[in-house]
mmCIF file of C-alpha atoms in Angstrom:
data_model
loop_
_atom_site.group_PDB
_atom_site.id
_atom_site.type_symbol
_atom_site.label_atom_id
_atom_site.label_comp_id
_atom_site.label_asym_id
_atom_site.label_seq_id
_atom_site.Cartn_x
_atom_site.Cartn_y
_atom_site.Cartn_z
ATOM 1 C CA UNK A 1 17.103 -9.036 4.265
ATOM 2 C CA UNK A 2 14.044 -8.658 6.376
ATOM 3 C CA UNK A 3 10.985 -8.330 4.259
ATOM 4 C CA UNK A 4 8.201 -6.397 5.859
ATOM 5 C CA UNK A 5 6.620 -5.036 2.723
ATOM 6 C CA UNK A 6 2.862 -4.836 2.990
ATOM 7 C CA UNK A 7 2.819 -5.510 -0.708
ATOM 8 C CA UNK A 8 5.995 -6.213 -2.596
ATOM 9 C CA UNK A 9 7.167 -4.486 -5.742
ATOM 10 C CA UNK A 10 8.100 -7.104 -8.306
ATOM 11 C CA UNK A 11 7.688 -5.490 -11.701
ATOM 12 C CA UNK A 12 6.000 -7.368 -14.489
ATOM 13 C CA UNK A 13 6.893 -4.601 -16.927
ATOM 14 C CA UNK A 14 9.975 -2.450 -17.020
ATOM 15 C CA UNK A 15 10.926 -0.527 -20.087
ATOM 16 C CA UNK A 16 11.460 2.603 -22.059
ATOM 17 C CA UNK A 17 8.966 3.873 -24.601
ATOM 18 C CA UNK A 18 10.220 6.164 -27.331
ATOM 19 C CA UNK A 19 8.813 7.377 -30.605
ATOM 20 C CA UNK A 20 10.614 6.412 -33.768
ATOM 21 C CA UNK A 21 12.690 9.256 -35.051
ATOM 22 C CA UNK A 22 11.464 11.377 -32.183
ATOM 23 C CA UNK A 23 8.655 12.334 -34.537
ATOM 24 C CA UNK A 24 5.172 12.858 -33.222
ATOM 25 C CA UNK A 25 2.734 10.309 -34.569
ATOM 26 C CA UNK A 26 5.402 7.839 -35.597
ATOM 27 C CA UNK A 27 5.763 4.266 -34.405
ATOM 28 C CA UNK A 28 6.183 3.847 -30.649
ATOM 29 C CA UNK A 29 9.030 1.571 -29.588
ATOM 30 C CA UNK A 30 9.198 -0.375 -26.339
ATOM 31 C CA UNK A 31 12.620 -1.379 -25.078
ATOM 32 C CA UNK A 32 12.528 -3.600 -22.050
ATOM 33 C CA UNK A 33 10.677 -6.554 -20.628
ATOM 34 C CA UNK A 34 7.063 -7.445 -20.120
ATOM 35 C CA UNK A 35 5.144 -5.519 -22.731
ATOM 36 C CA UNK A 36 4.501 -5.374 -26.417
ATOM 37 C CA UNK A 37 3.628 -2.262 -28.296
ATOM 38 C CA UNK A 38 0.338 -2.751 -30.057
ATOM 39 C CA UNK A 39 0.967 -3.213 -33.693
ATOM 40 C CA UNK A 40 1.706 -6.908 -33.621
ATOM 41 C CA UNK A 41 -1.412 -8.981 -33.463
ATOM 42 C CA UNK A 42 -3.833 -8.152 -34.825
ATOM 43 C CA UNK A 43 -1.979 -6.016 -37.329
ATOM 44 C CA UNK A 44 -2.351 -2.417 -36.442
ATOM 45 C CA UNK A 45 -1.893 0.669 -38.499
ATOM 46 C CA UNK A 46 1.142 1.593 -40.461
ATOM 47 C CA UNK A 47 1.563 4.588 -38.236
ATOM 48 C CA UNK A 48 2.069 2.214 -35.356
ATOM 49 C CA UNK A 49 -1.092 3.087 -33.495
ATOM 50 C CA UNK A 50 -4.485 1.521 -33.426
ATOM 51 C CA UNK A 51 -6.975 3.186 -35.702
ATOM 52 C CA UNK A 52 -8.618 6.068 -33.975
ATOM 53 C CA UNK A 53 -5.948 6.507 -31.362
ATOM 54 C CA UNK A 54 -4.378 9.942 -31.474
ATOM 55 C CA UNK A 55 -0.922 11.062 -30.584
ATOM 56 C CA UNK A 56 -0.363 11.137 -26.877
ATOM 57 C CA UNK A 57 -2.044 7.775 -26.393
ATOM 58 C CA UNK A 58 0.215 4.743 -26.284
ATOM 59 C CA UNK A 59 -1.073 1.275 -25.620
ATOM 60 C CA UNK A 60 1.046 -1.526 -24.248
ATOM 61 C CA UNK A 61 -0.047 -5.135 -24.303
ATOM 62 C CA UNK A 62 1.164 -7.330 -21.454
ATOM 63 C CA UNK A 63 3.521 -10.125 -22.434
ATOM 64 C CA UNK A 64 1.951 -13.483 -21.747
ATOM 65 C CA UNK A 65 5.255 -15.282 -21.763
ATOM 66 C CA UNK A 66 6.733 -14.048 -18.524
ATOM 67 C CA UNK A 67 6.436 -15.478 -14.997
ATOM 68 C CA UNK A 68 3.979 -13.473 -12.962
ATOM 69 C CA UNK A 69 2.809 -11.779 -16.081
ATOM 70 C CA UNK A 70 0.198 -13.977 -17.607
ATOM 71 C CA UNK A 71 -0.712 -11.184 -19.913
ATOM 72 C CA UNK A 72 -3.546 -9.767 -17.890
ATOM 73 C CA UNK A 73 -4.524 -8.082 -14.677
ATOM 74 C CA UNK A 74 -7.590 -8.818 -12.625
ATOM 75 C CA UNK A 75 -10.583 -6.698 -13.500
ATOM 76 C CA UNK A 76 -12.094 -6.604 -10.005
ATOM 77 C CA UNK A 77 -11.064 -7.850 -6.547
ATOM 78 C CA UNK A 78 -11.566 -11.513 -5.872
ATOM 79 C CA UNK A 79 -13.957 -12.563 -4.562
ATOM 80 C CA UNK A 80 -16.235 -10.150 -6.283
ATOM 81 C CA UNK A 81 -18.190 -8.148 -3.759
ATOM 82 C CA UNK A 82 -21.784 -7.077 -4.058
ATOM 83 C CA UNK A 83 -22.700 -4.729 -5.486
ATOM 84 C CA UNK A 84 -19.753 -5.022 -7.827
ATOM 85 C CA UNK A 85 -19.812 -1.322 -8.613
ATOM 86 C CA UNK A 86 -18.316 -0.656 -5.192
ATOM 87 C CA UNK A 87 -15.138 -2.353 -6.285
ATOM 88 C CA UNK A 88 -12.882 -0.322 -8.530
ATOM 89 C CA UNK A 89 -11.787 -1.733 -11.806
ATOM 90 C CA UNK A 90 -8.300 -3.224 -11.787
ATOM 91 C CA UNK A 91 -7.533 -2.676 -8.118
ATOM 92 C CA UNK A 92 -4.160 -4.399 -8.183
ATOM 93 C CA UNK A 93 -1.850 -2.986 -10.843
ATOM 94 C CA UNK A 94 0.488 -0.100 -10.047
ATOM 95 C CA UNK A 95 2.286 1.884 -12.694
ATOM 96 C CA UNK A 96 5.131 4.348 -12.626
ATOM 97 C CA UNK A 97 5.586 6.614 -15.632
ATOM 98 C CA UNK A 98 8.497 9.020 -15.710
ATOM 99 C CA UNK A 99 9.225 11.377 -18.569
ATOM 100 C CA UNK A 100 12.719 11.755 -19.908
ATOM 101 C CA UNK A 101 13.824 15.303 -20.547
ATOM 102 C CA UNK A 102 13.607 16.372 -24.199
ATOM 103 C CA UNK A 103 17.306 17.076 -23.966
ATOM 104 C CA UNK A 104 19.780 17.604 -21.177
ATOM 105 C CA UNK A 105 18.938 20.618 -19.088
ATOM 106 C CA UNK A 106 15.479 21.158 -20.509
ATOM 107 C CA UNK A 107 12.489 20.232 -18.354
ATOM 108 C CA UNK A 108 9.660 18.260 -19.825
ATOM 109 C CA UNK A 109 6.435 20.090 -20.480
ATOM 110 C CA UNK A 110 4.366 16.938 -20.499
ATOM 111 C CA UNK A 111 2.853 17.134 -17.046
ATOM 112 C CA UNK A 112 -0.457 15.428 -17.643
ATOM 113 C CA UNK A 113 0.175 11.707 -17.402
ATOM 114 C CA UNK A 114 -2.406 9.088 -16.594
ATOM 115 C CA UNK A 115 -2.991 5.412 -17.128
ATOM 116 C CA UNK A 116 -5.966 3.199 -17.799
ATOM 117 C CA UNK A 117 -6.278 -0.575 -17.856
ATOM 118 C CA UNK A 118 -8.510 -2.378 -20.302
ATOM 119 C CA UNK A 119 -8.830 -4.278 -23.561
ATOM 120 C CA UNK A 120 -8.611 -1.372 -25.937
ATOM 121 C CA UNK A 121 -7.599 -2.971 -29.194
ATOM 122 C CA UNK A 122 -8.284 -6.614 -28.481
ATOM 123 C CA UNK A 123 -11.506 -8.522 -27.897
ATOM 124 C CA UNK A 124 -12.765 -8.842 -24.327
ATOM 125 C CA UNK A 125 -11.344 -11.847 -22.541
ATOM 126 C CA UNK A 126 -13.497 -14.718 -21.364
ATOM 127 C CA UNK A 127 -12.784 -14.066 -17.704
ATOM 128 C CA UNK A 128 -12.946 -10.317 -18.044
ATOM 129 C CA UNK A 129 -9.273 -9.802 -17.321
ATOM 130 C CA UNK A 130 -7.538 -6.741 -18.710
ATOM 131 C CA UNK A 131 -4.633 -7.194 -21.048
ATOM 132 C CA UNK A 132 -3.582 -3.692 -22.008
ATOM 133 C CA UNK A 133 -2.369 -0.481 -20.456
ATOM 134 C CA UNK A 134 -3.080 2.874 -22.053
ATOM 135 C CA UNK A 135 -0.829 5.792 -21.202
ATOM 136 C CA UNK A 136 -2.330 9.178 -21.967
ATOM 137 C CA UNK A 137 0.078 12.097 -22.159
ATOM 138 C CA UNK A 138 -0.297 15.804 -22.659
ATOM 139 C CA UNK A 139 0.808 19.230 -21.491
ATOM 140 C CA UNK A 140 -0.627 20.697 -18.335
ATOM 141 C CA UNK A 141 -2.747 23.147 -20.283
ATOM 142 C CA UNK A 142 -4.631 20.326 -21.976
ATOM 143 C CA UNK A 143 -4.509 18.384 -25.197
ATOM 144 C CA UNK A 144 -2.546 15.336 -26.214
ATOM 145 C CA UNK A 145 1.085 15.100 -27.258
ATOM 146 C CA UNK A 146 3.495 12.298 -27.938
ATOM 147 C CA UNK A 147 6.588 12.127 -25.741
ATOM 148 C CA UNK A 148 8.830 13.737 -28.330
ATOM 149 C CA UNK A 149 11.004 16.796 -28.182
ATOM 150 C CA UNK A 150 9.364 19.999 -29.364
ATOM 151 C CA UNK A 151 9.968 21.816 -31.525
ATOM 152 C CA UNK A 152 11.745 19.211 -33.654
ATOM 153 C CA UNK A 153 15.389 19.947 -34.033
ATOM 154 C CA UNK A 154 18.568 20.188 -32.066
ATOM 155 C CA UNK A 155 17.356 22.733 -29.537
ATOM 156 C CA UNK A 156 14.016 21.614 -28.167
ATOM 157 C CA UNK A 157 12.355 23.684 -25.511
ATOM 158 C CA UNK A 158 9.761 21.214 -24.377
ATOM 159 C CA UNK A 159 8.144 17.861 -24.827
ATOM 160 C CA UNK A 160 10.009 14.755 -23.763
ATOM 161 C CA UNK A 161 12.358 12.112 -25.029
ATOM 162 C CA UNK A 162 10.223 9.100 -24.314
ATOM 163 C CA UNK A 163 9.221 7.795 -20.927
ATOM 164 C CA UNK A 164 10.216 5.073 -18.543
ATOM 165 C CA UNK A 165 7.501 2.754 -17.348
ATOM 166 C CA UNK A 166 7.320 0.197 -14.574
ATOM 167 C CA UNK A 167 4.249 -1.900 -13.860
ATOM 168 C CA UNK A 168 3.753 -4.267 -10.985
ATOM 169 C CA UNK A 169 0.980 -5.986 -9.117
ATOM 170 C CA UNK A 170 0.401 -4.445 -5.732
ATOM 171 C CA UNK A 171 -0.714 -7.661 -4.163
ATOM 172 C CA UNK A 172 -0.059 -8.726 -0.634
ATOM 173 C CA UNK A 173 3.305 -10.313 0.037
ATOM 174 C CA UNK A 174 3.282 -13.968 1.041
ATOM 175 C CA UNK B 1 17.661 -13.441 -6.156
ATOM 176 C CA UNK B 2 20.742 -11.319 -5.741
ATOM 177 C CA UNK B 3 20.003 -8.262 -3.714
ATOM 178 C CA UNK B 4 22.139 -5.244 -4.450
ATOM 179 C CA UNK B 5 19.702 -2.518 -3.484
ATOM 180 C CA UNK B 6 21.279 0.344 -1.576
ATOM 181 C CA UNK B 7 17.907 0.780 0.032
ATOM 182 C CA UNK B 8 15.226 -1.671 -0.938
ATOM 183 C CA UNK B 9 11.716 -0.739 -1.866
ATOM 184 C CA UNK B 10 9.454 -2.459 0.601
ATOM 185 C CA UNK B 11 6.197 -0.565 0.492
ATOM 186 C CA UNK B 12 4.261 -0.076 3.675
ATOM 187 C CA UNK B 13 1.338 1.244 1.656
ATOM 188 C CA UNK B 14 0.058 0.124 -1.697
ATOM 189 C CA UNK B 15 -3.408 0.854 -2.875
ATOM 190 C CA UNK B 16 -5.908 2.537 -5.099
ATOM 191 C CA UNK B 17 -7.792 5.606 -3.932
ATOM 192 C CA UNK B 18 -11.114 6.414 -5.536
ATOM 193 C CA UNK B 19 -13.592 9.232 -5.046
ATOM 194 C CA UNK B 20 -17.202 8.620 -5.879
ATOM 195 C CA UNK B 21 -19.967 11.130 -5.875
ATOM 196 C CA UNK B 22 -23.229 9.231 -5.865
ATOM 197 C CA UNK B 23 -24.491 10.958 -2.739
ATOM 198 C CA UNK B 24 -21.756 13.290 -1.613
ATOM 199 C CA UNK B 25 -18.125 12.328 -1.931
ATOM 200 C CA UNK B 26 -17.029 8.940 -0.749
ATOM 201 C CA UNK B 27 -13.303 8.327 -0.480
ATOM 202 C CA UNK B 28 -12.344 4.677 -0.685
ATOM 203 C CA UNK B 29 -8.989 2.970 -0.375
ATOM 204 C CA UNK B 30 -8.460 -0.489 -1.828
ATOM 205 C CA UNK B 31 -5.170 -2.025 -0.855
ATOM 206 C CA UNK B 32 -2.826 -2.499 2.061
ATOM 207 C CA UNK B 33 -1.354 -0.221 4.674
ATOM 208 C CA UNK B 34 -4.056 2.373 5.324
ATOM 209 C CA UNK B 35 -6.602 2.332 8.128
ATOM 210 C CA UNK B 36 -10.018 1.718 6.610
ATOM 211 C CA UNK B 37 -12.310 1.451 9.619
ATOM 212 C CA UNK B 38 -13.039 3.516 12.707
ATOM 213 C CA UNK B 39 -12.401 7.192 13.310
ATOM 214 C CA UNK B 40 -9.320 7.295 11.110
ATOM 215 C CA UNK B 41 -10.830 6.164 7.843
ATOM 216 C CA UNK B 42 -9.541 7.960 4.746
ATOM 217 C CA UNK B 43 -10.753 11.523 4.880
ATOM 218 C CA UNK B 44 -11.522 13.841 1.990
ATOM 219 C CA UNK B 45 -10.788 17.332 3.260
ATOM 220 C CA UNK B 46 -11.708 18.912 -0.054
ATOM 221 C CA UNK B 47 -11.258 18.381 -3.743
ATOM 222 C CA UNK B 48 -7.943 16.639 -4.244
ATOM 223 C CA UNK B 49 -7.117 16.877 -0.553
ATOM 224 C CA UNK B 50 -7.028 13.631 1.395
ATOM 225 C CA UNK B 51 -5.727 12.471 4.760
ATOM 226 C CA UNK B 52 -4.803 8.819 5.135
ATOM 227 C CA UNK B 53 -3.728 7.110 8.342
ATOM 228 C CA UNK B 54 -1.023 4.473 8.271
ATOM 229 C CA UNK B 55 -2.149 1.062 9.445
ATOM 230 C CA UNK B 56 -0.495 0.388 12.813
ATOM 231 C CA UNK B 57 -1.213 -3.283 12.472
ATOM 232 C CA UNK B 58 1.422 -3.912 9.845
ATOM 233 C CA UNK B 59 5.151 -4.419 10.425
ATOM 234 C CA UNK B 60 7.050 -1.241 9.781
ATOM 235 C CA UNK B 61 3.897 0.746 9.364
ATOM 236 C CA UNK B 62 3.155 2.326 12.734
ATOM 237 C CA UNK B 63 4.527 5.651 11.599
ATOM 238 C CA UNK B 64 7.266 6.972 9.394
ATOM 239 C CA UNK B 65 10.146 9.350 9.892
ATOM 240 C CA UNK B 66 9.306 11.999 7.279
ATOM 241 C CA UNK B 67 12.838 12.448 5.859
ATOM 242 C CA UNK B 68 12.822 8.779 4.943
ATOM 243 C CA UNK B 69 9.401 8.719 3.361
ATOM 244 C CA UNK B 70 9.229 7.947 -0.359
ATOM 245 C CA UNK B 71 6.049 7.962 -2.337
ATOM 246 C CA UNK B 72 4.641 7.417 -5.765
ATOM 247 C CA UNK B 73 1.327 8.828 -6.910
ATOM 248 C CA UNK B 74 -0.099 7.792 -10.248
ATOM 249 C CA UNK B 75 -3.333 9.116 -11.699
ATOM 250 C CA UNK B 76 -5.820 6.862 -13.401
ATOM 251 C CA UNK B 77 -7.985 8.599 -15.952
ATOM 252 C CA UNK B 78 -10.047 7.729 -18.976
ATOM 253 C CA UNK B 79 -8.065 6.393 -21.872
ATOM 254 C CA UNK B 80 -7.486 9.096 -24.453
ATOM 255 C CA UNK B 81 -8.516 11.979 -22.242
ATOM 256 C CA UNK B 82 -5.581 13.727 -20.599
ATOM 257 C CA UNK B 83 -5.882 14.072 -16.880
ATOM 258 C CA UNK B 84 -6.294 17.565 -15.514
ATOM 259 C CA UNK B 85 -4.384 16.577 -12.394
ATOM 260 C CA UNK B 86 -0.896 17.877 -13.087
ATOM 261 C CA UNK B 87 0.187 18.719 -9.540
ATOM 262 C CA UNK B 88 0.674 15.885 -7.089
ATOM 263 C CA UNK B 89 2.250 16.269 -3.676
ATOM 264 C CA UNK B 90 2.304 14.695 -0.275
ATOM 265 C CA UNK B 91 2.937 15.836 3.290
ATOM 266 C CA UNK B 92 3.739 13.704 6.289
ATOM 267 C CA UNK B 93 1.670 14.727 9.276
ATOM 268 C CA UNK B 94 0.863 13.502 12.750
ATOM 269 C CA UNK B 95 -2.702 13.229 13.841
ATOM 270 C CA UNK B 96 -3.662 15.159 16.963
ATOM 271 C CA UNK B 97 -4.549 11.952 18.724
ATOM 272 C CA UNK B 98 -1.086 10.553 18.228
ATOM 273 C CA UNK B 99 0.852 13.731 18.894
ATOM 274 C CA UNK B 100 1.522 12.842 22.491
ATOM 275 C CA UNK B 101 3.295 9.692 21.506
ATOM 276 C CA UNK B 102 5.588 11.467 19.036
ATOM 277 C CA UNK B 103 6.131 8.352 17.081
ATOM 278 C CA UNK B 104 6.639 10.173 13.830
ATOM 279 C CA UNK B 105 4.179 10.871 11.073
ATOM 280 C CA UNK B 106 1.310 8.447 11.285
ATOM 281 C CA UNK B 107 -0.665 10.145 8.544
ATOM 282 C CA UNK B 108 -0.092 11.403 5.046
ATOM 283 C CA UNK B 109 -1.922 14.244 3.384
ATOM 284 C CA UNK B 110 -2.191 14.181 -0.389
ATOM 285 C CA UNK B 111 -2.865 17.210 -2.536
ATOM 286 C CA UNK B 112 -3.850 17.042 -6.186
ATOM 287 C CA UNK B 113 -4.427 20.124 -8.309
ATOM 288 C CA UNK B 114 -4.905 21.275 -11.869
ATOM 289 C CA UNK B 115 -2.725 23.640 -13.838
ATOM 290 C CA UNK B 116 -4.354 26.600 -12.122
ATOM 291 C CA UNK B 117 -3.565 25.263 -8.683
ATOM 292 C CA UNK B 118 -7.143 24.371 -7.888
ATOM 293 C CA UNK B 119 -7.593 21.165 -5.988
ATOM 294 C CA UNK B 120 -9.298 18.413 -7.917
ATOM 295 C CA UNK B 121 -10.048 14.747 -7.594
ATOM 296 C CA UNK B 122 -8.580 12.238 -10.053
ATOM 297 C CA UNK B 123 -10.848 11.288 -12.907
ATOM 298 C CA UNK B 124 -10.805 7.575 -12.125
ATOM 299 C CA UNK B 125 -8.479 6.933 -9.220
ATOM 300 C CA UNK B 126 -5.084 7.426 -7.679
ATOM 301 C CA UNK B 127 -2.519 4.704 -7.174
ATOM 302 C CA UNK B 128 -0.496 5.221 -4.014
ATOM 303 C CA UNK B 129 2.733 3.559 -2.978
ATOM 304 C CA UNK B 130 4.646 4.567 0.130
ATOM 305 C CA UNK B 131 7.867 3.111 1.430
ATOM 306 C CA UNK B 132 10.676 4.018 3.723
ATOM 307 C CA UNK B 133 14.093 4.596 2.288
ATOM 308 C CA UNK B 134 16.100 3.679 5.340
ATOM 309 C CA UNK B 135 15.183 0.035 5.354
ATOM 310 C CA UNK B 136 17.448 -2.855 4.585
ATOM 311 C CA UNK B 137 20.926 -3.771 5.663
ATOM 312 C CA UNK B 138 23.032 -1.030 7.170
ATOM 313 C CA UNK B 139 26.203 -0.435 5.220
ATOM 314 C CA UNK B 140 28.254 -0.834 8.401
ATOM 315 C CA UNK B 141 27.092 -4.419 8.607
ATOM 316 C CA UNK B 142 27.763 -5.329 5.036
ATOM 317 C CA UNK B 143 31.254 -6.602 5.718
ATOM 318 C CA UNK B 144 29.952 -9.071 8.243
ATOM 319 C CA UNK B 145 27.637 -10.787 5.868
ATOM 320 C CA UNK B 146 29.345 -9.958 2.607
ATOM 321 C CA UNK B 147 31.542 -12.208 0.476
ATOM 322 C CA UNK B 148 34.209 -13.917 2.541
ATOM 323 C CA UNK B 149 37.118 -12.660 0.485
ATOM 324 C CA UNK B 150 35.798 -9.251 -0.367
ATOM 325 C CA UNK B 151 37.966 -6.264 0.582
ATOM 326 C CA UNK B 152 37.218 -5.411 4.178
ATOM 327 C CA UNK B 153 38.492 -1.858 4.260
ATOM 328 C CA UNK B 154 41.787 -0.049 4.204
ATOM 329 C CA UNK B 155 43.528 -2.765 6.192
ATOM 330 C CA UNK B 156 43.145 -5.152 3.277
ATOM 331 C CA UNK B 157 45.284 -4.468 0.234
#
C-alpha cells in the first residue's frame, strides 16, 4: 500500500474507559492497551481518583512498557526554539475521545470534552516530558460529569456509557 | 503488519492550532500539511473561525475531493475545567486564487462555538487531523494481489 501520510497514525493508546458500576465518582476502568488508570503508583484514593480531582476528570498514565510508548510525550518541539513560549506545550500528541451512548437509542449529553497533557499526579520528570493525559468531561451547559448514564437506572436519558480513547503521536512519517 | 483496512487512515494534515492574544490574535499551526508561510498562512476570520490552506508540497495534499474528506478535531483545555467549545465543524472550500484550476477544495474552514452558538477559540489549542477516505487499494484490484488460493468470485466454487 502506498503510504503518503504526512504524519502516520500509529496509536500508542487505544482503549475504553468506563466507570465501575456506571456510578458517578466510582473507580474508572481502562480496558485496552497503552495506558494505566491512575490509582496504581503511587497509591491513589479509594474512590479511584487522585485527591482533589472531581468527577468528570479522568487521568490516564502512559504505559512505559510498550514500543513507541515510552511513557511520555515531548513537552515542546525539538529543538527548542527561542523564545520557548512561542512553542505550544506537547505539540505532538493527538487524541480522539468518543462518547458511548448511555444506552441504545439515547444520545449522549456530554458534549464538552477536552484533553490536557501533563504530570498531574506524578512528580515532574527530569527531562520535562509529560506522562499523563487528563480528559475533562461535562455537559454543554457547563460543569463536570463522569461518563455514566443519567439518571441511574434502566432508562437513562443522558450521560454516557464510558468513552473510547485513541492516542497517537502526530510525528512525521519516515 | 497485516493491512486489512477498507480505507486506510493516512493523514494529509496533522497538527496543533493555537490562538494567542498577546497583541491581537495570532493563529499558529504546528504540524504537517498546512501552508504556514506566504499569503495563505492560517487565517483567523473571527472567534473560532479559521481558514487553513492545504500544503501543495506534500504527496496527496494538493487538494481534496470534499466527499472523501475525513477530519478529527480535538479541543485542548485546562485540566479540570470543561471546555466551552461544544460545537466543532469543518467545511471544505476552494480559495479564490485556486478556483480557476478547479482542483478540488484546497482549503478547510473550521468553526468552533459554545452552547449558545457563539464562535469561540479553544482554551488551549485544537488538534487537527485530516485524511482522505478514498485512499488505499481499490477493491477491484484486491484479487490480483490477494491470497493465491482465495475465492476469486462467482466462477470459483
